[in-house]
Coordinates of N, CA and C and ligand atoms in Angstrom, one line a residue:
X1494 N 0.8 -1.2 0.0 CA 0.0 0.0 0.0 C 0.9 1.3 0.0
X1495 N 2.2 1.3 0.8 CA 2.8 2.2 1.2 C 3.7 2.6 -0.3
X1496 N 3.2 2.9 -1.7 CA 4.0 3.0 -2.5 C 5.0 4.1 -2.9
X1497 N 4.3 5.8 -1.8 CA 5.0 6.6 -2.4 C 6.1 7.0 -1.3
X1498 N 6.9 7.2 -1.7 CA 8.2 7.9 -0.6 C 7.9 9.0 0.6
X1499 N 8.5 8.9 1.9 CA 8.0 10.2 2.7 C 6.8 10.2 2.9
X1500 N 5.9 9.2 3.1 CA 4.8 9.5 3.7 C 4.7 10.0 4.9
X1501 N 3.9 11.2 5.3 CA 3.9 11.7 6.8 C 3.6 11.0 7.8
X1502 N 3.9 10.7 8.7 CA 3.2 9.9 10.1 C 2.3 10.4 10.3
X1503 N 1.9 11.9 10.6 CA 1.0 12.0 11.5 C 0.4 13.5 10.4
X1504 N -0.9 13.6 10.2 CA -1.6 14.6 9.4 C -2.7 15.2 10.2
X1505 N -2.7 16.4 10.2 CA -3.9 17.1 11.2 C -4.6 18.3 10.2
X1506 N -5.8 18.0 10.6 CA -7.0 18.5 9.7 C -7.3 19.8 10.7
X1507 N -7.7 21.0 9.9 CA -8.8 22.3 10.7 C -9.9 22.1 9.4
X1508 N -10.7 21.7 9.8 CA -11.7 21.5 8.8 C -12.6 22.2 8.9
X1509 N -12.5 23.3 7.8 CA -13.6 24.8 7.9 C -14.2 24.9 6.9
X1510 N -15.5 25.3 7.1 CA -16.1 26.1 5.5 C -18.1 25.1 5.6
X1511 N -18.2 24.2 6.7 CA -19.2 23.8 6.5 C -20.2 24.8 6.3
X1512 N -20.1 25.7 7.0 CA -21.1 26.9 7.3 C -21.7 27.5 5.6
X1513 N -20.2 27.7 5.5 CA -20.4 28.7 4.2 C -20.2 28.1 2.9
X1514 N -20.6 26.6 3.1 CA -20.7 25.5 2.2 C -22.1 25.5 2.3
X1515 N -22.7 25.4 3.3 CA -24.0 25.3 3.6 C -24.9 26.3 2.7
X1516 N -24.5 28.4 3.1 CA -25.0 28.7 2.6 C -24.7 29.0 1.2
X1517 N -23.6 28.7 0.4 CA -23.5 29.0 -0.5 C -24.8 27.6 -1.5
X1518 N -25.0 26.9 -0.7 CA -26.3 25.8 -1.4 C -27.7 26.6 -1.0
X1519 N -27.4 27.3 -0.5 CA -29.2 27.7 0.6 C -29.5 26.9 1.5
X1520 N -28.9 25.9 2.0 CA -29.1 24.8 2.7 C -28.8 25.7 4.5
X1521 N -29.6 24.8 5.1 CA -29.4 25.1 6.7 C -27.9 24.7 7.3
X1522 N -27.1 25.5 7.8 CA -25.7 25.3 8.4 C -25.5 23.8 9.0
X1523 N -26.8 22.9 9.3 CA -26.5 21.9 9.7 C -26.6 20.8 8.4
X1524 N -26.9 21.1 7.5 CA -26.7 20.1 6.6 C -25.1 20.3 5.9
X1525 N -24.5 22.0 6.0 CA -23.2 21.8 6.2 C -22.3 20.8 6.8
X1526 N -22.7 20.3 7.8 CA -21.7 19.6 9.5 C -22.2 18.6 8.5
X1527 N -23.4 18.3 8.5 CA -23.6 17.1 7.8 C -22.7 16.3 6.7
X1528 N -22.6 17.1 5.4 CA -21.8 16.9 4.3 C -20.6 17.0 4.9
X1529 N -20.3 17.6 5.8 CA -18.7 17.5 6.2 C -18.4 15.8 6.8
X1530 N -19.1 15.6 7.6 CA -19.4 14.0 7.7 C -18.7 13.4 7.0
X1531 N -18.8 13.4 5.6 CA -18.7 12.5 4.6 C -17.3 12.9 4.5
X1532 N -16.6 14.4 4.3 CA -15.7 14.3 4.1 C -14.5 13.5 5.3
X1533 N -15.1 13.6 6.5 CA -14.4 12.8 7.6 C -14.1 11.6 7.0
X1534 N -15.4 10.7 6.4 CA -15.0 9.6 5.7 C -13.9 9.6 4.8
X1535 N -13.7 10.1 4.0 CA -12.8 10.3 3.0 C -11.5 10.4 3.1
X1536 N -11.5 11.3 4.1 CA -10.0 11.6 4.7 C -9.4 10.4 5.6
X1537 N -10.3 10.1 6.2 CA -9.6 8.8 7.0 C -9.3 7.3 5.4
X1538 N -10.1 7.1 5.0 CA -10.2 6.4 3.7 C -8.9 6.7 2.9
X1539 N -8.6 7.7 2.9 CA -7.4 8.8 1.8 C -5.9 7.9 3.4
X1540 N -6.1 8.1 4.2 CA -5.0 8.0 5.0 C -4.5 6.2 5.5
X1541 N -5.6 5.8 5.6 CA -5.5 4.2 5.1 C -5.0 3.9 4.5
X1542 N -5.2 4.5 3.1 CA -4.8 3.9 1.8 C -3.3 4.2 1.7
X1543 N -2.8 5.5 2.1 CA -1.4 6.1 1.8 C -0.9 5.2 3.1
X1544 N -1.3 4.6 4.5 CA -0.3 4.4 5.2 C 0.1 5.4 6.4
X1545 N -0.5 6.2 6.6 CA -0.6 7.6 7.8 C -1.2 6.8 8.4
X1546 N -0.3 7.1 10.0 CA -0.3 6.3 11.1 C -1.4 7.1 12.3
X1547 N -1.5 8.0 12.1 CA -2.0 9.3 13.0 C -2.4 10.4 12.0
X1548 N -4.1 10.4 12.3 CA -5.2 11.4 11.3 C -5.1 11.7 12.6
X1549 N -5.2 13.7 12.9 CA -6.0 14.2 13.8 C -7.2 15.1 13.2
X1550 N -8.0 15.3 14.1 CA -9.0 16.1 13.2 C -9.8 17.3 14.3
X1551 N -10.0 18.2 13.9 CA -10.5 19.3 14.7 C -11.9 19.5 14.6
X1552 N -12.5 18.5 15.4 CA -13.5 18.5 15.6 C -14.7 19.5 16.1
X1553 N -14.3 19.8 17.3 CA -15.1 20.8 18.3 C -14.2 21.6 18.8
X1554 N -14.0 23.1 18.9 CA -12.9 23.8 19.6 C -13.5 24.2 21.0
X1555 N -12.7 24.5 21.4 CA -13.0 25.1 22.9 C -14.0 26.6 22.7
X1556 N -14.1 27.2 21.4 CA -14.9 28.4 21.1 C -16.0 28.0 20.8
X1557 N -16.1 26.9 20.2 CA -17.4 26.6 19.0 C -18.5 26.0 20.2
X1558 N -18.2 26.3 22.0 CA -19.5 25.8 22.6 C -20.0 27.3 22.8
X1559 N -19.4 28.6 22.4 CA -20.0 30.0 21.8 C -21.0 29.7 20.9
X1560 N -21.3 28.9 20.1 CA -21.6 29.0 19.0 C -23.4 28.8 19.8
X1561 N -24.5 29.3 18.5 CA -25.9 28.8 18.9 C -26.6 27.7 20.1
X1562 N -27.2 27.6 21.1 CA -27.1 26.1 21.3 C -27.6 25.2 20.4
X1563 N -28.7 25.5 19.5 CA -29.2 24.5 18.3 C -28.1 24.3 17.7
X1564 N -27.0 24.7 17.3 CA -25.8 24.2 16.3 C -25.0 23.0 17.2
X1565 N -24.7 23.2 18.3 CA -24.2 22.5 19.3 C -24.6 21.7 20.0
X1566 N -25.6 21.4 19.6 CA -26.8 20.3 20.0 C -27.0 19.3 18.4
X1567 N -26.5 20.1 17.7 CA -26.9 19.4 16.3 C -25.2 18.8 16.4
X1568 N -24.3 19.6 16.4 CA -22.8 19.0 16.3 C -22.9 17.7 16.6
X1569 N -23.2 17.5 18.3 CA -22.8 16.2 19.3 C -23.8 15.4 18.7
X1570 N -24.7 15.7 18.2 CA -25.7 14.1 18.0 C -25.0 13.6 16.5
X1571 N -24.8 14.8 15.5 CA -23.9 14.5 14.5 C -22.7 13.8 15.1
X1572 N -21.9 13.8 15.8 CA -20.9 13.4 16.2 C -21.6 11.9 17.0
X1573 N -22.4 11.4 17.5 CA -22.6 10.3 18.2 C -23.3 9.7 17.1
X1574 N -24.0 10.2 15.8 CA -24.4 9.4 15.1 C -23.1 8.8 14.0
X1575 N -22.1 9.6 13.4 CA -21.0 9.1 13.5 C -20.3 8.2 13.8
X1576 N -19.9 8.5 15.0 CA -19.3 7.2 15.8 C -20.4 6.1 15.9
X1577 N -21.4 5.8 16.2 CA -22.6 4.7 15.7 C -22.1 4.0 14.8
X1578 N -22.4 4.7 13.5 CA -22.7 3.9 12.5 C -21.2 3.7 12.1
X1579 N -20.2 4.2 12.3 CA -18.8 4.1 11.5 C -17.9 3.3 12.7
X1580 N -18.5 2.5 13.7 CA -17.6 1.5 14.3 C -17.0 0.3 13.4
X1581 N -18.1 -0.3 12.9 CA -18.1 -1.4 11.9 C -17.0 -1.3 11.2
X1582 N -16.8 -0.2 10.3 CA -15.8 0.4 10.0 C -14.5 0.6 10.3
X1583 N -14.5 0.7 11.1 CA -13.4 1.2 11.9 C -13.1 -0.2 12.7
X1584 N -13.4 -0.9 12.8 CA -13.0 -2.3 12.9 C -12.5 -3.0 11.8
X1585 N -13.6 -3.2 11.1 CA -13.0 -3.6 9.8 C -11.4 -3.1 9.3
X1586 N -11.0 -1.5 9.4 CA -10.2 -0.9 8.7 C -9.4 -0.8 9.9
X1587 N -9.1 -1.4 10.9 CA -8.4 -1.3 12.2 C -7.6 -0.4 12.4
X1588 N -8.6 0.8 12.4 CA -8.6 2.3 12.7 C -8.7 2.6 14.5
X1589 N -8.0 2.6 15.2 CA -8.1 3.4 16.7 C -8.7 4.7 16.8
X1590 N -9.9 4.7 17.9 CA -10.3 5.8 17.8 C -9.7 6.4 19.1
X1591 N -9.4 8.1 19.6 CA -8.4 8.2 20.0 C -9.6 9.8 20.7
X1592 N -9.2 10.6 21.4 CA -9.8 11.7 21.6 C -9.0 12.6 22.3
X1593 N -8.4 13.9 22.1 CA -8.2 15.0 22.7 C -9.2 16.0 23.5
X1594 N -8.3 17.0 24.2 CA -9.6 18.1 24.7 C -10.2 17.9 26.1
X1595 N -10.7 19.0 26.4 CA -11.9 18.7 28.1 C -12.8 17.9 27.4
X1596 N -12.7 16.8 27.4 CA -14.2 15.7 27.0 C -15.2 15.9 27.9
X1597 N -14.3 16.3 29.0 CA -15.7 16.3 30.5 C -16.8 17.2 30.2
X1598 N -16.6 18.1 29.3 CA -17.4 19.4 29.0 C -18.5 18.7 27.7
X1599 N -18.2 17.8 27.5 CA -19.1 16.8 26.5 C -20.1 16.5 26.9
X1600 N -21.4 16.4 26.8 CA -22.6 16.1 27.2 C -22.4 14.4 27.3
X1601 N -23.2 14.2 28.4 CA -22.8 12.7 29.1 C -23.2 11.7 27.7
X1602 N -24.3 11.8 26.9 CA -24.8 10.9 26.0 C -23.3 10.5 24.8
X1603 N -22.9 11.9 24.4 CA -22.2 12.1 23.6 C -20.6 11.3 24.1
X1604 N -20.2 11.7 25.4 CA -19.1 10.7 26.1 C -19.2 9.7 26.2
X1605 N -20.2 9.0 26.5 CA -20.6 7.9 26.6 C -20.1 6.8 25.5
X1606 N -20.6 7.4 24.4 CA -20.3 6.8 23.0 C -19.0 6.8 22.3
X1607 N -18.7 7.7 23.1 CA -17.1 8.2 22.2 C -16.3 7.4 23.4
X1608 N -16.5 7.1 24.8 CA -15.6 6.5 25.5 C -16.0 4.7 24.9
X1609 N -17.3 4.1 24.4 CA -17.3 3.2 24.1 C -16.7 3.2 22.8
X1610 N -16.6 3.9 21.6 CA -16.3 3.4 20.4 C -14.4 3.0 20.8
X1611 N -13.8 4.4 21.7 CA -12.3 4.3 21.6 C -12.1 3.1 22.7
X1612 N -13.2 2.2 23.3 CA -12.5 1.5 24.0 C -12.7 -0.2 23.1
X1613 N -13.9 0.3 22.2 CA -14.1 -0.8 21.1 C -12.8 -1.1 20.2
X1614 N -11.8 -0.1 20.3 CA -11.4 -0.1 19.2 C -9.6 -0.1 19.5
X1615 N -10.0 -0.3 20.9 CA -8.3 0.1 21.4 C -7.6 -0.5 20.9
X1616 N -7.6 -2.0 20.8 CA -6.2 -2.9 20.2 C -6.0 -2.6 18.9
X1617 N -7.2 -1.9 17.8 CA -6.9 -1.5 16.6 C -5.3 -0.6 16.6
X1618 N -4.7 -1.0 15.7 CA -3.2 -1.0 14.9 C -2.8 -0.1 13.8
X1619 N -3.6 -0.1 13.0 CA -3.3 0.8 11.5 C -3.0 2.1 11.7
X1620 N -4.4 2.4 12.1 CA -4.5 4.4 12.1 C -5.2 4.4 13.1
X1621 N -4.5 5.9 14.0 CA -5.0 6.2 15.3 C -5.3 7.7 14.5
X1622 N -7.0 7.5 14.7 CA -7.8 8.3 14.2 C -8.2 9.3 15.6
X1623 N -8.0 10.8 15.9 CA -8.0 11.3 16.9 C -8.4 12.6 16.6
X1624 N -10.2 12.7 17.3 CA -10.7 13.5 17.2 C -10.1 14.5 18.4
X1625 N -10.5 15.9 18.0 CA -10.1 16.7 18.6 C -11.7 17.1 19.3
X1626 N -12.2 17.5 20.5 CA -13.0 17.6 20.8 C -13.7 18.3 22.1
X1627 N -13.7 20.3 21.7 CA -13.4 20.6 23.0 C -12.4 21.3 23.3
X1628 N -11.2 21.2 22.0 CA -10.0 21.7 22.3 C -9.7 22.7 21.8
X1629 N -8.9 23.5 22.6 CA -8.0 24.3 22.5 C -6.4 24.9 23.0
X1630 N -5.5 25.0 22.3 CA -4.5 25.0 22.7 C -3.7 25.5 23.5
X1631 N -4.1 26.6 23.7 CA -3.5 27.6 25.0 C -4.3 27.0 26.2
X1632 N -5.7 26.1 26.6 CA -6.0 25.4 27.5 C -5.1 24.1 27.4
X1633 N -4.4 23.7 26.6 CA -4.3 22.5 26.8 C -2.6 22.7 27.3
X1634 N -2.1 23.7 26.9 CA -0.4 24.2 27.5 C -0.9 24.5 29.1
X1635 N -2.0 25.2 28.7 CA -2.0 25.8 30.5 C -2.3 24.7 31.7
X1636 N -3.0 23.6 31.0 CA -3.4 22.7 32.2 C -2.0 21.8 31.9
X1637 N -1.4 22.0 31.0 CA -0.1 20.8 31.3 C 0.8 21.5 32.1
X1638 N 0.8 22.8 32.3 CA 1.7 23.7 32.8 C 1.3 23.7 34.6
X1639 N -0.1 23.5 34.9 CA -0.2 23.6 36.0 C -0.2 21.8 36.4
X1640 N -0.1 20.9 35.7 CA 0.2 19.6 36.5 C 1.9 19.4 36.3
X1641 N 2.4 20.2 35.7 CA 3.9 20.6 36.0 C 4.7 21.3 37.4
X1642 N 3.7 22.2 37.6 CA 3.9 22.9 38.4 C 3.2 22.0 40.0
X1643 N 2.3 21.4 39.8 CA 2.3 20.4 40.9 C 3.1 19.4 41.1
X1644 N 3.9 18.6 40.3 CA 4.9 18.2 40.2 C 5.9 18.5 41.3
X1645 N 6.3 19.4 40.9 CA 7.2 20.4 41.3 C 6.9 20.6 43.2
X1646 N 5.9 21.0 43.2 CA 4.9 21.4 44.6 C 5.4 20.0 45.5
X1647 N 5.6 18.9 44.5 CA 5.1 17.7 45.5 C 6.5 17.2 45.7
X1648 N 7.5 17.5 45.0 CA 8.7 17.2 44.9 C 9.4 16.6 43.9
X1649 N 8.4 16.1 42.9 CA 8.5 14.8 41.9 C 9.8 15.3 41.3
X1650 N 9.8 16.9 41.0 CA 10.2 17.2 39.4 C 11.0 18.5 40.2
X1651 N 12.2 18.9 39.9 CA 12.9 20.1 39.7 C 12.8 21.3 38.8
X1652 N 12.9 22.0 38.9 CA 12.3 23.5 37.6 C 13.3 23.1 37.0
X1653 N 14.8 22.6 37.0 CA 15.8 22.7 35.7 C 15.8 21.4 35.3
X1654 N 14.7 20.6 35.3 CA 14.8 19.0 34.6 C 13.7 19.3 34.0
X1655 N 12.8 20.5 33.6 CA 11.7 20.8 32.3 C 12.2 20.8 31.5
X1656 N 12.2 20.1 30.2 CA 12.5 19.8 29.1 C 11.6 20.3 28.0
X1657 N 11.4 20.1 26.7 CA 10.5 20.2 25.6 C 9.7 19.1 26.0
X1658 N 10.6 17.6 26.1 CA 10.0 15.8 26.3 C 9.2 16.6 27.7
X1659 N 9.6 17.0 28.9 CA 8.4 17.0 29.8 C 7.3 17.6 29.2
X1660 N 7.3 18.9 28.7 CA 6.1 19.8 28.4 C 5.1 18.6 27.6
X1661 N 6.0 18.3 26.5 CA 5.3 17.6 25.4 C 4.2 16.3 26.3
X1662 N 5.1 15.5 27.1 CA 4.7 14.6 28.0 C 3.4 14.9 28.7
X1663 N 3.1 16.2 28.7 CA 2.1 16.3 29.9 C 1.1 17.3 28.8
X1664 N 0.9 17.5 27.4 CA 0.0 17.6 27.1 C -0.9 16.5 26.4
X1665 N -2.2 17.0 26.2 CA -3.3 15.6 25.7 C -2.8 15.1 24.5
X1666 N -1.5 15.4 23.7 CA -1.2 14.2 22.7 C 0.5 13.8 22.8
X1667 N 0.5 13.4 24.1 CA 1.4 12.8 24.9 C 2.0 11.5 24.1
X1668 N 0.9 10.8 23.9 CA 0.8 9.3 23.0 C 1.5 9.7 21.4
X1669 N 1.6 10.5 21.0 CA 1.7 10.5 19.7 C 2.9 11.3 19.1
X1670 N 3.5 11.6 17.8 CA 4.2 12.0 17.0 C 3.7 13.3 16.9
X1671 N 4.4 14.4 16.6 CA 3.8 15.6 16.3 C 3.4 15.9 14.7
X1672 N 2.9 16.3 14.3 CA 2.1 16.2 13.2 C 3.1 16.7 12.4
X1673 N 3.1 16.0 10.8 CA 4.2 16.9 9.9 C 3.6 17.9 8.8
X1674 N 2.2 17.2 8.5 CA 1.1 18.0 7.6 C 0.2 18.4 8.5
X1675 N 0.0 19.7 8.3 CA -1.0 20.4 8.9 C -2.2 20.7 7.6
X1676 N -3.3 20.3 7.5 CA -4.0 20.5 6.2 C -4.8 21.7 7.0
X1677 N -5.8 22.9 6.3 CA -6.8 23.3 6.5 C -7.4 24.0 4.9
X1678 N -9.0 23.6 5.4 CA -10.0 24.1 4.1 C -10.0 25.5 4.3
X1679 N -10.9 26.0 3.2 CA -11.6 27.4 3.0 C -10.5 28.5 3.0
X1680 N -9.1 28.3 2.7 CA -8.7 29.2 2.4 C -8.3 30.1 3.2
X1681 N -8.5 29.6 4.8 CA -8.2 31.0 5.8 C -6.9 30.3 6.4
X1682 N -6.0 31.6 6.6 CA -4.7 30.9 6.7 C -4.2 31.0 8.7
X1683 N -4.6 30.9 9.1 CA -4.5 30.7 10.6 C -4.5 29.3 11.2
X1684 N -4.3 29.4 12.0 CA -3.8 27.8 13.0 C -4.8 27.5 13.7
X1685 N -5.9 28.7 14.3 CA -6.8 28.9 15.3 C -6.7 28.0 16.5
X1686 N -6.0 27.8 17.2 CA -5.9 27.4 18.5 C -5.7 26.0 18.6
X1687 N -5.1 25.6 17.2 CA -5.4 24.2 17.2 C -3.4 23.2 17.1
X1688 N -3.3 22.3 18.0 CA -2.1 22.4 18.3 C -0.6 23.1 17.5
X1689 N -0.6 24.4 19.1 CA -0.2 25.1 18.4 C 1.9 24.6 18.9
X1690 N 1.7 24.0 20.2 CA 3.0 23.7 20.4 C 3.6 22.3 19.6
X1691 N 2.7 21.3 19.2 CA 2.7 20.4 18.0 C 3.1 20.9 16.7
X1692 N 2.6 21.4 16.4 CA 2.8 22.2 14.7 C 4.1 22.6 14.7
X1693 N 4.8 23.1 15.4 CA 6.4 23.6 15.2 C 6.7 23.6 13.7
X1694 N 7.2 22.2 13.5 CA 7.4 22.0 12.5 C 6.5 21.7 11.1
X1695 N 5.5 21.7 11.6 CA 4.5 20.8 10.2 C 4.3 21.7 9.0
X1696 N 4.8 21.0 7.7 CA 4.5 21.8 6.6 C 2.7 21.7 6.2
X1697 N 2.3 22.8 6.4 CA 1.0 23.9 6.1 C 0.2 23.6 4.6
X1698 N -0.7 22.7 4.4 CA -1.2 23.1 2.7 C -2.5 23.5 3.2
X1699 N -2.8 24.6 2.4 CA -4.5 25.2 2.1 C -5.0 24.7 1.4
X1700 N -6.4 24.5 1.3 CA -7.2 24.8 0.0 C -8.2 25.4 0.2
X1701 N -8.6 25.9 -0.9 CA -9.5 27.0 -1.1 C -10.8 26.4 -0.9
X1702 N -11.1 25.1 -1.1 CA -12.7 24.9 -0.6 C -12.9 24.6 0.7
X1703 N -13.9 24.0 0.6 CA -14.9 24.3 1.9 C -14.4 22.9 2.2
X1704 N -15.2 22.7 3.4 CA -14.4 21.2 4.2 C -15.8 20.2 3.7
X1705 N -16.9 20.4 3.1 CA -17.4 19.5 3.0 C -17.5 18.9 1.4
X1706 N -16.6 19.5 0.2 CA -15.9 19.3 -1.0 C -14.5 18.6 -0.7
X1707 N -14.3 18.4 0.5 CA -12.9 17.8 0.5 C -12.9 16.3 0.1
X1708 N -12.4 16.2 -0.4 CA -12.2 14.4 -0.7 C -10.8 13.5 -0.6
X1709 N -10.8 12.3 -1.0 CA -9.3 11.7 -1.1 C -8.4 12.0 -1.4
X1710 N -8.7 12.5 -3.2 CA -7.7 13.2 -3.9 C -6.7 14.4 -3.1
X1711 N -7.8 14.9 -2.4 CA -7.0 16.1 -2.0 C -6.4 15.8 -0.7
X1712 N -6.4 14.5 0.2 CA -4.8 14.3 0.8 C -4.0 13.9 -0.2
X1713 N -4.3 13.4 -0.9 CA -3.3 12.6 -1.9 C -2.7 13.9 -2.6
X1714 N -3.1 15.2 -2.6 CA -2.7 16.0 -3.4 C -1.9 16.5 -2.2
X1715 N -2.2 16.6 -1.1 CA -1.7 17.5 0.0 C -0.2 16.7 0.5
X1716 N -0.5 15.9 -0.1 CA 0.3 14.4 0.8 C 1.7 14.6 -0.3
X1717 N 1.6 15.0 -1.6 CA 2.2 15.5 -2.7 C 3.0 16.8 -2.5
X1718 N 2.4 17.4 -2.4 CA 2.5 19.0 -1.8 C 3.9 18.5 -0.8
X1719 N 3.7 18.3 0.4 CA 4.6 17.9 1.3 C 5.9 17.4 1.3
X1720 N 5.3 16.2 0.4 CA 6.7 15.4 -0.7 C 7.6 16.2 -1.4
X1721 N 7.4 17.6 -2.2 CA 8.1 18.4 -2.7 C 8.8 19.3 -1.6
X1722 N 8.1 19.8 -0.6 CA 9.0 20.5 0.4 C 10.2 20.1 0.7
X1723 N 11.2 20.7 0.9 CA 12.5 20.6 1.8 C 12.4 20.8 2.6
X1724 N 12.4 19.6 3.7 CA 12.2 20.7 5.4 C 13.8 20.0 6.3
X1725 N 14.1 21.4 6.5 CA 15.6 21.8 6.6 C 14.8 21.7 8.6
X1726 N 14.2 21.5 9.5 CA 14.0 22.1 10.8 C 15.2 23.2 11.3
X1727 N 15.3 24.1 10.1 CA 15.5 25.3 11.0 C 17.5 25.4 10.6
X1728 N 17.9 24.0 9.4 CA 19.0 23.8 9.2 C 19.3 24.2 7.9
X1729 N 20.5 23.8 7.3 CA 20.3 24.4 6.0 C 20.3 23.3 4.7
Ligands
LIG342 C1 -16.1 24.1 10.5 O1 -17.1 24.6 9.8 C2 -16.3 22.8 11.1 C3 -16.7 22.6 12.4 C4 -17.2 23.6 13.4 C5 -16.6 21.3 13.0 C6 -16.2 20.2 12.2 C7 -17.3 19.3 12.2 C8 -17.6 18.4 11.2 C9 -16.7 18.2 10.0 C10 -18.8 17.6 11.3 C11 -18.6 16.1 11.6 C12 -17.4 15.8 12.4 C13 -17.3 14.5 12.8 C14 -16.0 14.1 13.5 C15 -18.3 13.5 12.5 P1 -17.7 26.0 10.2 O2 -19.1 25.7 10.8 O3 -16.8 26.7 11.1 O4 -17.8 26.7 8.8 P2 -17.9 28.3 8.6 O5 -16.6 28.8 9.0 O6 -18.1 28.4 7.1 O7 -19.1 28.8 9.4

C-alpha cells in the first residue's frame, strides 16, 4: 500500500467552511456539519490507503461551545451518530479511535459513546484516528503547565529538569508523534488554536474549498505537496 516515498506519520486537519458551504447551497448550516461527515470519511479512507499512522482532526474547539445552542446540540448528535454507525468500520479498517480536549465538558450521552467506540477499538493498529473535541490549545499548554507545576509542589520534578520531552509529556497528545502535515480548508490561513505547540514544524497546505468538497484526492494531493518540500527544521 505504502508506494509513495516520505509518507507523513502523523496529518492534522482544521476543517472549515461547513457553514459557508451550507449557505452558499441555501441549505441550513447543519446540513453543512452534515456533508462534512462524509468528508471525515474520506480523509480517514485517503489516509489508510497512503499508510498515515496518526489522522487528527478538529472536531469541536474550545470556542465553538459560543456557537448557537441548536448548532451544538446538532454538532454532538452529528458526532454520536458518526461514531454509531462508523464502528463497523473502523474495525473492519483497524482504525483506533483516539480523543483529545476537556471531554468532560461533552454532554454525558455524547461521552458515553465516544468512550465506548475508543474502548471498542483500542487494540486496533493501523490508524489512530483522533478526534479533537473541545479543544484548545492555549487550555491544553496551561493545564499541562499547572500539573507541572504540581509536580514540582510535591517534589517529583525540579524546575531545571523541564524539558521540551516534559512539556510535550504532559499535554493531551502525549501518545503521539507531532504532526508533519497540517491540512486546512476554506482558504483562511491561521492555525486557530489548534495544536499550536505540535505544529512547530508541520508543513501547512491550504485549500480553497470548503471542508465538505474535500475528498481523497485532496490528501493525496496535500500528501504530494509535502513530498516536494525541503524541510531543513531550521538547518540548512
Ligand atoms: C467548520 O465549519 C467545522 C466545524 C465547526 C466542526 C467540524 C465538524 C464536522 C466536520 C462535522 C462532523 C465531524 C465529525 C467528526 C463527524 P464551520 O461551521 O466553522 O464553517 P464556517 O466557518 O463556514 O461557518
Amino acid at each position: 500500500m505504502n508506494q509513495l516515498p516520505d509518507i507523513p506519520k502523523h496529518i492534522a486537519i482544521i476543517m472549515d467552511g461547513n457553514g459557508r458551504w451550507a449557505k452558499m447551497h441555501g441549505l441550513p448550516r447543519a446540513q453543512g456539519h452534515r456533508a462534512g461527515a462524509e468528508s471525515v470519511r474520506e480523509a480517514i479512507d485517503a489516509c489508510k490507503e497512503l499508510g498515515v499512522e496518526y489522522l487528527t482532526l478538529y472536531a469541536f474547539s474550545s470556542e465553538n461551545w459560543n456557537r448557537p445552542e441548536a448548532e451544538v446540540a446538532g454538532l454532538m448528535l452529528l458526532l454520536e451518530k458518526f461514531l454509531t454507525s462508523k464502528l463497523d468500520d473502523l474495525m473492519k479498517q483497524n482504525v483506533r479511535l483516539h480523543a483529545i480536549g476537556q471531554l468532560d465538558r461533552l454532554p454525558a450521552s455524547t461521552l458515553a459513546i465516544l468512550n465506548d467506540v475508543i474502548d471498542k477499538t483500542n487494540n486496533n493498529s493501523s490508524l489512530t484516528l483522533t478526534l479533537a473535541l473541545s479543544y484548545g490549545s492555549r487550555e491544553e499548554i496551561t493545564s499541562a503547565t499547572k500539573r507541572i507545576a504540581e509536580k514540582i509542589k510535591d517534589g517529583l520534578l525540579q524546575p531545571d529538569q523541564i524539558t521540551n520531552e516534559i512539556v510535550s509529556q504532559h499535554l493531551y497528545t502525549a501518545e503521539m508523534p507531532d504532526p508533519d502535515l497540517l491540512i486546512r480548508t476554506s482558504g483562511e490561513m491561521r492555525v486557530s488554536n489548534f495544536l499550536l505547540w505540535q505544529i512547530s514544524y508541520a508543513e501547512i497546505v491550504i485549500f480553497d474549498k470548503f471542508w465538505p468538497e474535500f475528498r481523497q484526492g485532496d490528501v493525496f494531493a496535500a500528501v504530494a505537496e509535502y513530498q516536494k518540500r525541503h524541510r531543513r527544521y531550521g538547518g540548512v
